[in-house]
XYZ file of N, CA and C in Angstrom:
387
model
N 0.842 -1.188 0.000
C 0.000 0.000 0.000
C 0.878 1.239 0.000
N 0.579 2.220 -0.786
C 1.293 3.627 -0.905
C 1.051 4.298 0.747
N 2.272 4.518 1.646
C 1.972 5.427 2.681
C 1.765 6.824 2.197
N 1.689 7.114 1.067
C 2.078 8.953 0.876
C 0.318 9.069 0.846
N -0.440 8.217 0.661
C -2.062 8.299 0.700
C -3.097 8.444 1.867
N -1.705 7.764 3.374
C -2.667 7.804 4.446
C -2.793 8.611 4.616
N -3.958 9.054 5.112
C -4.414 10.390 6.282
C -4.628 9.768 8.059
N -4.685 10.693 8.742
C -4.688 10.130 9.979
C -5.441 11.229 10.455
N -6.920 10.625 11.173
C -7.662 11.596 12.336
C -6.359 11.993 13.699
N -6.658 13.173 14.307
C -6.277 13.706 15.359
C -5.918 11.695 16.662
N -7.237 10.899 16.603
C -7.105 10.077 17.739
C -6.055 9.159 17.011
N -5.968 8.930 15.817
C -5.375 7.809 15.039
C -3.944 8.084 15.082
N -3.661 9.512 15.385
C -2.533 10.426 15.406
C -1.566 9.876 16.570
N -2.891 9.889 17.569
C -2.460 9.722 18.993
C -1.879 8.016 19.212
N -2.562 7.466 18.765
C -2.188 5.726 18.594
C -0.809 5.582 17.942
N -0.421 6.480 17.044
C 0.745 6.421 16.154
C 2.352 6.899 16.879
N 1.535 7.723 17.720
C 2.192 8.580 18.322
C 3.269 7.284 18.914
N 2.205 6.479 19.923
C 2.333 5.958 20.905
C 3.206 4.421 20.091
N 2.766 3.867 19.046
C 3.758 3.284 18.284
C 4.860 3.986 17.705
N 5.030 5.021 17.654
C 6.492 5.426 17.369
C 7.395 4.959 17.956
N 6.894 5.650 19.351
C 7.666 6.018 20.657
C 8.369 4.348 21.307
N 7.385 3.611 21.369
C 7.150 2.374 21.664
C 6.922 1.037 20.481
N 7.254 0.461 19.773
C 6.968 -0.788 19.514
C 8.215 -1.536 19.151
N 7.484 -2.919 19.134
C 6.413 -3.486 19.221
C 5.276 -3.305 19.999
N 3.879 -3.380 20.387
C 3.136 -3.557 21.770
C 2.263 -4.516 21.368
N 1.935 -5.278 22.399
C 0.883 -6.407 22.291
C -0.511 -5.274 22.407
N -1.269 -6.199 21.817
C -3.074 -5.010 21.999
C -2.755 -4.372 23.390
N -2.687 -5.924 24.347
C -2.641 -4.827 26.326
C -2.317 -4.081 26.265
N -0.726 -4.236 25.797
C 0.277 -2.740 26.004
C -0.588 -1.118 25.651
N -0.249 -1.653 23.924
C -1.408 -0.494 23.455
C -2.774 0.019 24.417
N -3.611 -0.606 24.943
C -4.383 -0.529 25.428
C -4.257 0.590 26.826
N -3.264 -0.350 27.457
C -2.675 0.174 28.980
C -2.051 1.690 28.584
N -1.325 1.720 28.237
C -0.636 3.047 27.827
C -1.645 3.951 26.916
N -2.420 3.851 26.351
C -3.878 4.679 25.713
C -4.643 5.291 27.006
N -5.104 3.903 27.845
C -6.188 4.355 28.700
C -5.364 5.572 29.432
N -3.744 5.333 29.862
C -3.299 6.217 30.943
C -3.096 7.801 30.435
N -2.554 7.643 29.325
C -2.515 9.053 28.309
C -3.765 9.499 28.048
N -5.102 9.006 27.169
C -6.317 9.840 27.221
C -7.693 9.181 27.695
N -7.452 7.791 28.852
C -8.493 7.621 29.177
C -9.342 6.963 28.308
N -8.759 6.545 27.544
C -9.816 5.482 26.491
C -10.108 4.440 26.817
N -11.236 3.606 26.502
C -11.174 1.997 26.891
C -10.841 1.280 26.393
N -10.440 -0.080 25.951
C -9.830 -0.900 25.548
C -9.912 -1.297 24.307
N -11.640 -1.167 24.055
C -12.420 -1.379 22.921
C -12.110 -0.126 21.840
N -11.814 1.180 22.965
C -11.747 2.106 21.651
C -10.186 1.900 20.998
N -9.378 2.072 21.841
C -7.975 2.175 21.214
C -7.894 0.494 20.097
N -8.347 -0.361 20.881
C -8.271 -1.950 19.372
C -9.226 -1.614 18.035
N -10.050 -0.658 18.321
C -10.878 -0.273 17.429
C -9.965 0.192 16.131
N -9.155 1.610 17.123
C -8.394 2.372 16.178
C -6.915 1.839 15.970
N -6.917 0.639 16.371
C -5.619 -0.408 15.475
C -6.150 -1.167 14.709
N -7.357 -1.380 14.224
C -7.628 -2.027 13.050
C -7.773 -0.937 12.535
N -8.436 -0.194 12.655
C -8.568 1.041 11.721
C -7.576 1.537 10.888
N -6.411 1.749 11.585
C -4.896 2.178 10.971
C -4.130 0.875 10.141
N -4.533 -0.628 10.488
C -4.035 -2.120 9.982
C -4.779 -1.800 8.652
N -5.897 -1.299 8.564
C -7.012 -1.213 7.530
C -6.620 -0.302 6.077
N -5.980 1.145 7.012
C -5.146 1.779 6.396
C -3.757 1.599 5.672
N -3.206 0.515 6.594
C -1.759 -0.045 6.136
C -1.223 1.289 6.894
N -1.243 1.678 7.804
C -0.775 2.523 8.151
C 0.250 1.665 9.757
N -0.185 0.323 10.147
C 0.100 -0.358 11.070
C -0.263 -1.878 10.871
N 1.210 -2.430 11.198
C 1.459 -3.949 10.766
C 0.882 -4.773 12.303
N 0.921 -6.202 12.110
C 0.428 -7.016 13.485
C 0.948 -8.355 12.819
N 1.494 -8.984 14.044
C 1.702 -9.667 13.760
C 1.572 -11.310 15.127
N 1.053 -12.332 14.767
C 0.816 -12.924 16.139
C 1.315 -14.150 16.454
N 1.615 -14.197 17.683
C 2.362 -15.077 18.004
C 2.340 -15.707 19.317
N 1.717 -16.983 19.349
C 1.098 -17.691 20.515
C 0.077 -16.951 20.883
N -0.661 -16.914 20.222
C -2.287 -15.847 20.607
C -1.980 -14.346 21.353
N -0.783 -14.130 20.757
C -0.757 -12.590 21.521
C -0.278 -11.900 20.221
N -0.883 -10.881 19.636
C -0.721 -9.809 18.495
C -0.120 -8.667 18.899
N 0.926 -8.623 18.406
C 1.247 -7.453 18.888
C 1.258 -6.032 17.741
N 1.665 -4.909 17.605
C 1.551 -3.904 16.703
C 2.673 -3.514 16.393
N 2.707 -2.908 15.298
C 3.869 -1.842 14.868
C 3.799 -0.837 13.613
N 4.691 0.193 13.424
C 4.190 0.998 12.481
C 4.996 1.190 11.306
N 3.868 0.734 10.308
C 3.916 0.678 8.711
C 4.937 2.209 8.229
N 3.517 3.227 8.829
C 4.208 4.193 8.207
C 5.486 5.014 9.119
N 5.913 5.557 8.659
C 6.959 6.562 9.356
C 6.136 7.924 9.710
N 7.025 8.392 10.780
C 6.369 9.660 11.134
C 6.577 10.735 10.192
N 8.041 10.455 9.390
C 8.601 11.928 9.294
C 7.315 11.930 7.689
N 6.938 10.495 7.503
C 6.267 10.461 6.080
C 4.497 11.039 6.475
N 4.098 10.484 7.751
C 2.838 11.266 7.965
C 3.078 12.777 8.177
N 4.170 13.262 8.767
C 4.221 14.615 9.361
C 4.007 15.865 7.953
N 4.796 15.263 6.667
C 5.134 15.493 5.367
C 3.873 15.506 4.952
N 3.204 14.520 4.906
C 1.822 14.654 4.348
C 0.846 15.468 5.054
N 0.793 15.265 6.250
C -0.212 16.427 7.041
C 0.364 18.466 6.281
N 1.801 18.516 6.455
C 2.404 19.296 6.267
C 1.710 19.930 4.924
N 2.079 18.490 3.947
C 1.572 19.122 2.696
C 0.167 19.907 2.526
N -0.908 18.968 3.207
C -2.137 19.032 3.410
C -2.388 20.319 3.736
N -1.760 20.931 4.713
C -2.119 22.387 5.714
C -1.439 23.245 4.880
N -0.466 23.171 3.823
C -0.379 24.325 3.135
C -1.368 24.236 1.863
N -1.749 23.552 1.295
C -2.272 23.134 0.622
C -4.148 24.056 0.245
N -4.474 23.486 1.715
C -5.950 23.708 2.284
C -5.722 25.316 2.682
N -4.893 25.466 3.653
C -4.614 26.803 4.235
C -3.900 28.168 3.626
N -2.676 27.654 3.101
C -2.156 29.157 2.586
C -2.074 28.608 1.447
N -3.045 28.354 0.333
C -2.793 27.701 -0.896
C -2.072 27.623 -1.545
N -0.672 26.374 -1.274
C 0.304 25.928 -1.826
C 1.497 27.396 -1.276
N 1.186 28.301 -0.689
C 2.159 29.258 -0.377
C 3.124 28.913 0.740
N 4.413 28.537 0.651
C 5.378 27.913 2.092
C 5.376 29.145 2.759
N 5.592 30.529 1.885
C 5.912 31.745 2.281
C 5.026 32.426 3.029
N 3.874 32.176 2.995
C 2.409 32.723 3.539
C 2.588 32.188 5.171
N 2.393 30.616 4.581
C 2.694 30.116 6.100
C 3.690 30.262 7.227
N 5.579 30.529 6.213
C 5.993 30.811 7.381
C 5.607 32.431 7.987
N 5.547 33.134 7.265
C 5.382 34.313 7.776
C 4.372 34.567 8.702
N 3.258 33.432 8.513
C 1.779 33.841 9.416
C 2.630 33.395 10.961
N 3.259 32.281 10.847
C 3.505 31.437 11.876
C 4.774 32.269 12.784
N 5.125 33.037 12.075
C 6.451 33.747 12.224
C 5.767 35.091 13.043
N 5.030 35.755 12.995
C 4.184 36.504 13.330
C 3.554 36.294 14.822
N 2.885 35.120 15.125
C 2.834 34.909 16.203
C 3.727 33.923 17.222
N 4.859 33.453 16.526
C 6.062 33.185 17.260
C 6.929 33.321 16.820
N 8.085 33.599 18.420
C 9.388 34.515 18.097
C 10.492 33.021 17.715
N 11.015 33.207 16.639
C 11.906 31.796 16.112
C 13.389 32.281 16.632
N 14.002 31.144 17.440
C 15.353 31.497 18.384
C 16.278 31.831 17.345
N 17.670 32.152 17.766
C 18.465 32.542 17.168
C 19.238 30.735 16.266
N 18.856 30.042 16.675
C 19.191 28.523 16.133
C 18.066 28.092 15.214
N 16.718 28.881 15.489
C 15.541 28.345 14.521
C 15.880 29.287 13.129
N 16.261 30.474 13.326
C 16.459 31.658 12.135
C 17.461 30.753 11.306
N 18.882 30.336 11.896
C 19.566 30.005 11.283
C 19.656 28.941 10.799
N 18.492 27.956 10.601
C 18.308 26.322 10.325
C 17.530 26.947 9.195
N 16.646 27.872 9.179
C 15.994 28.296 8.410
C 16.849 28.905 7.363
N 17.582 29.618 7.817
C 18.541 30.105 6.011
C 19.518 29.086 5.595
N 19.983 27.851 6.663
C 20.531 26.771 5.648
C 19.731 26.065 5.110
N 18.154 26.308 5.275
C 17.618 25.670 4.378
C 17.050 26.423 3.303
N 16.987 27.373 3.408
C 17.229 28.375 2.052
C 18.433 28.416 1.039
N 19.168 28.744 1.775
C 20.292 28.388 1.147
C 20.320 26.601 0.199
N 20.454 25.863 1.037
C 20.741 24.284 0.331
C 19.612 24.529 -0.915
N 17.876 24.933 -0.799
C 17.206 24.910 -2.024
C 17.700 25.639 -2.810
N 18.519 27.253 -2.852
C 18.947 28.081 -3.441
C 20.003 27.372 -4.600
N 20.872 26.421 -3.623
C 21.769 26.264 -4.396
C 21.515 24.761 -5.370
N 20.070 24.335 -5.232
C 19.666 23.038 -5.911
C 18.980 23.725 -7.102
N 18.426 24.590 -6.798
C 17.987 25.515 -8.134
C 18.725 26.343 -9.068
N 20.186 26.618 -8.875
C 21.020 26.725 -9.601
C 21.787 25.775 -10.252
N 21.701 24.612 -9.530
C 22.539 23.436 -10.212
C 21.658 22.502 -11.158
């Protein structure tokens, strides 16, 4: 399955999160560590691991009747796609719109400014070559 297609709700986000950080997890695990972070029940968080298995967004695999989880996609590949999505929807296709809106209501450190012009720079110099 193409990951560049998933989308992920806000809760599905949160499940992913929690396989990043952590896997493998058996359903319990998943479960235990869901309920303690937002209080979900057991039924909801297995809900939203088939949901994401459904997606191909999260693999399972079982062994002696215990399934455990893990994740298909990568973060930096959902983060990219949400990314794309919000400029997309929001400052239509403008990077420049967005940083500036975002820039506006926060102050970027003297290490965020300068990550920011080597990455100006590196595209600068891919568009000349």
């Amino acid at each position: 399955m193409d990951n560049d297609n998933i989308t992920l709700t806000e809760a599905e986000w949160q499940v992913m999160e929690c396989l990043w950080s952590r896997s493998p997890l058996t359903g319990r695990e998943a479960t235990d560590l869901m309920e303690r972070k937002t209080g979900w029940n057991r039924s909801t968080t297995l809900t939203l691991l088939r949901r994401l298995e459904d997606k191909g967004a999260v693999g399972s695999d079982s062994d002696g009747g215990k399934k455990t989880f893990f994740p298909l996609l990568k973060r930096e590949d959902a983060a990219l796609r949400e990314t794309e999505d919000l400029l997309s929807r929001v400052y239509k296709g403008s990077l420049s719109l967005m940083v500036s809106a975002v820039t506006k209501k926060q102050t970027l450190s003297k290490a965020e400014v300068e990550e920011l012009y080597a990455i100006l720079r590196d595209m600068e110099e891919k568009n000349e070559g």
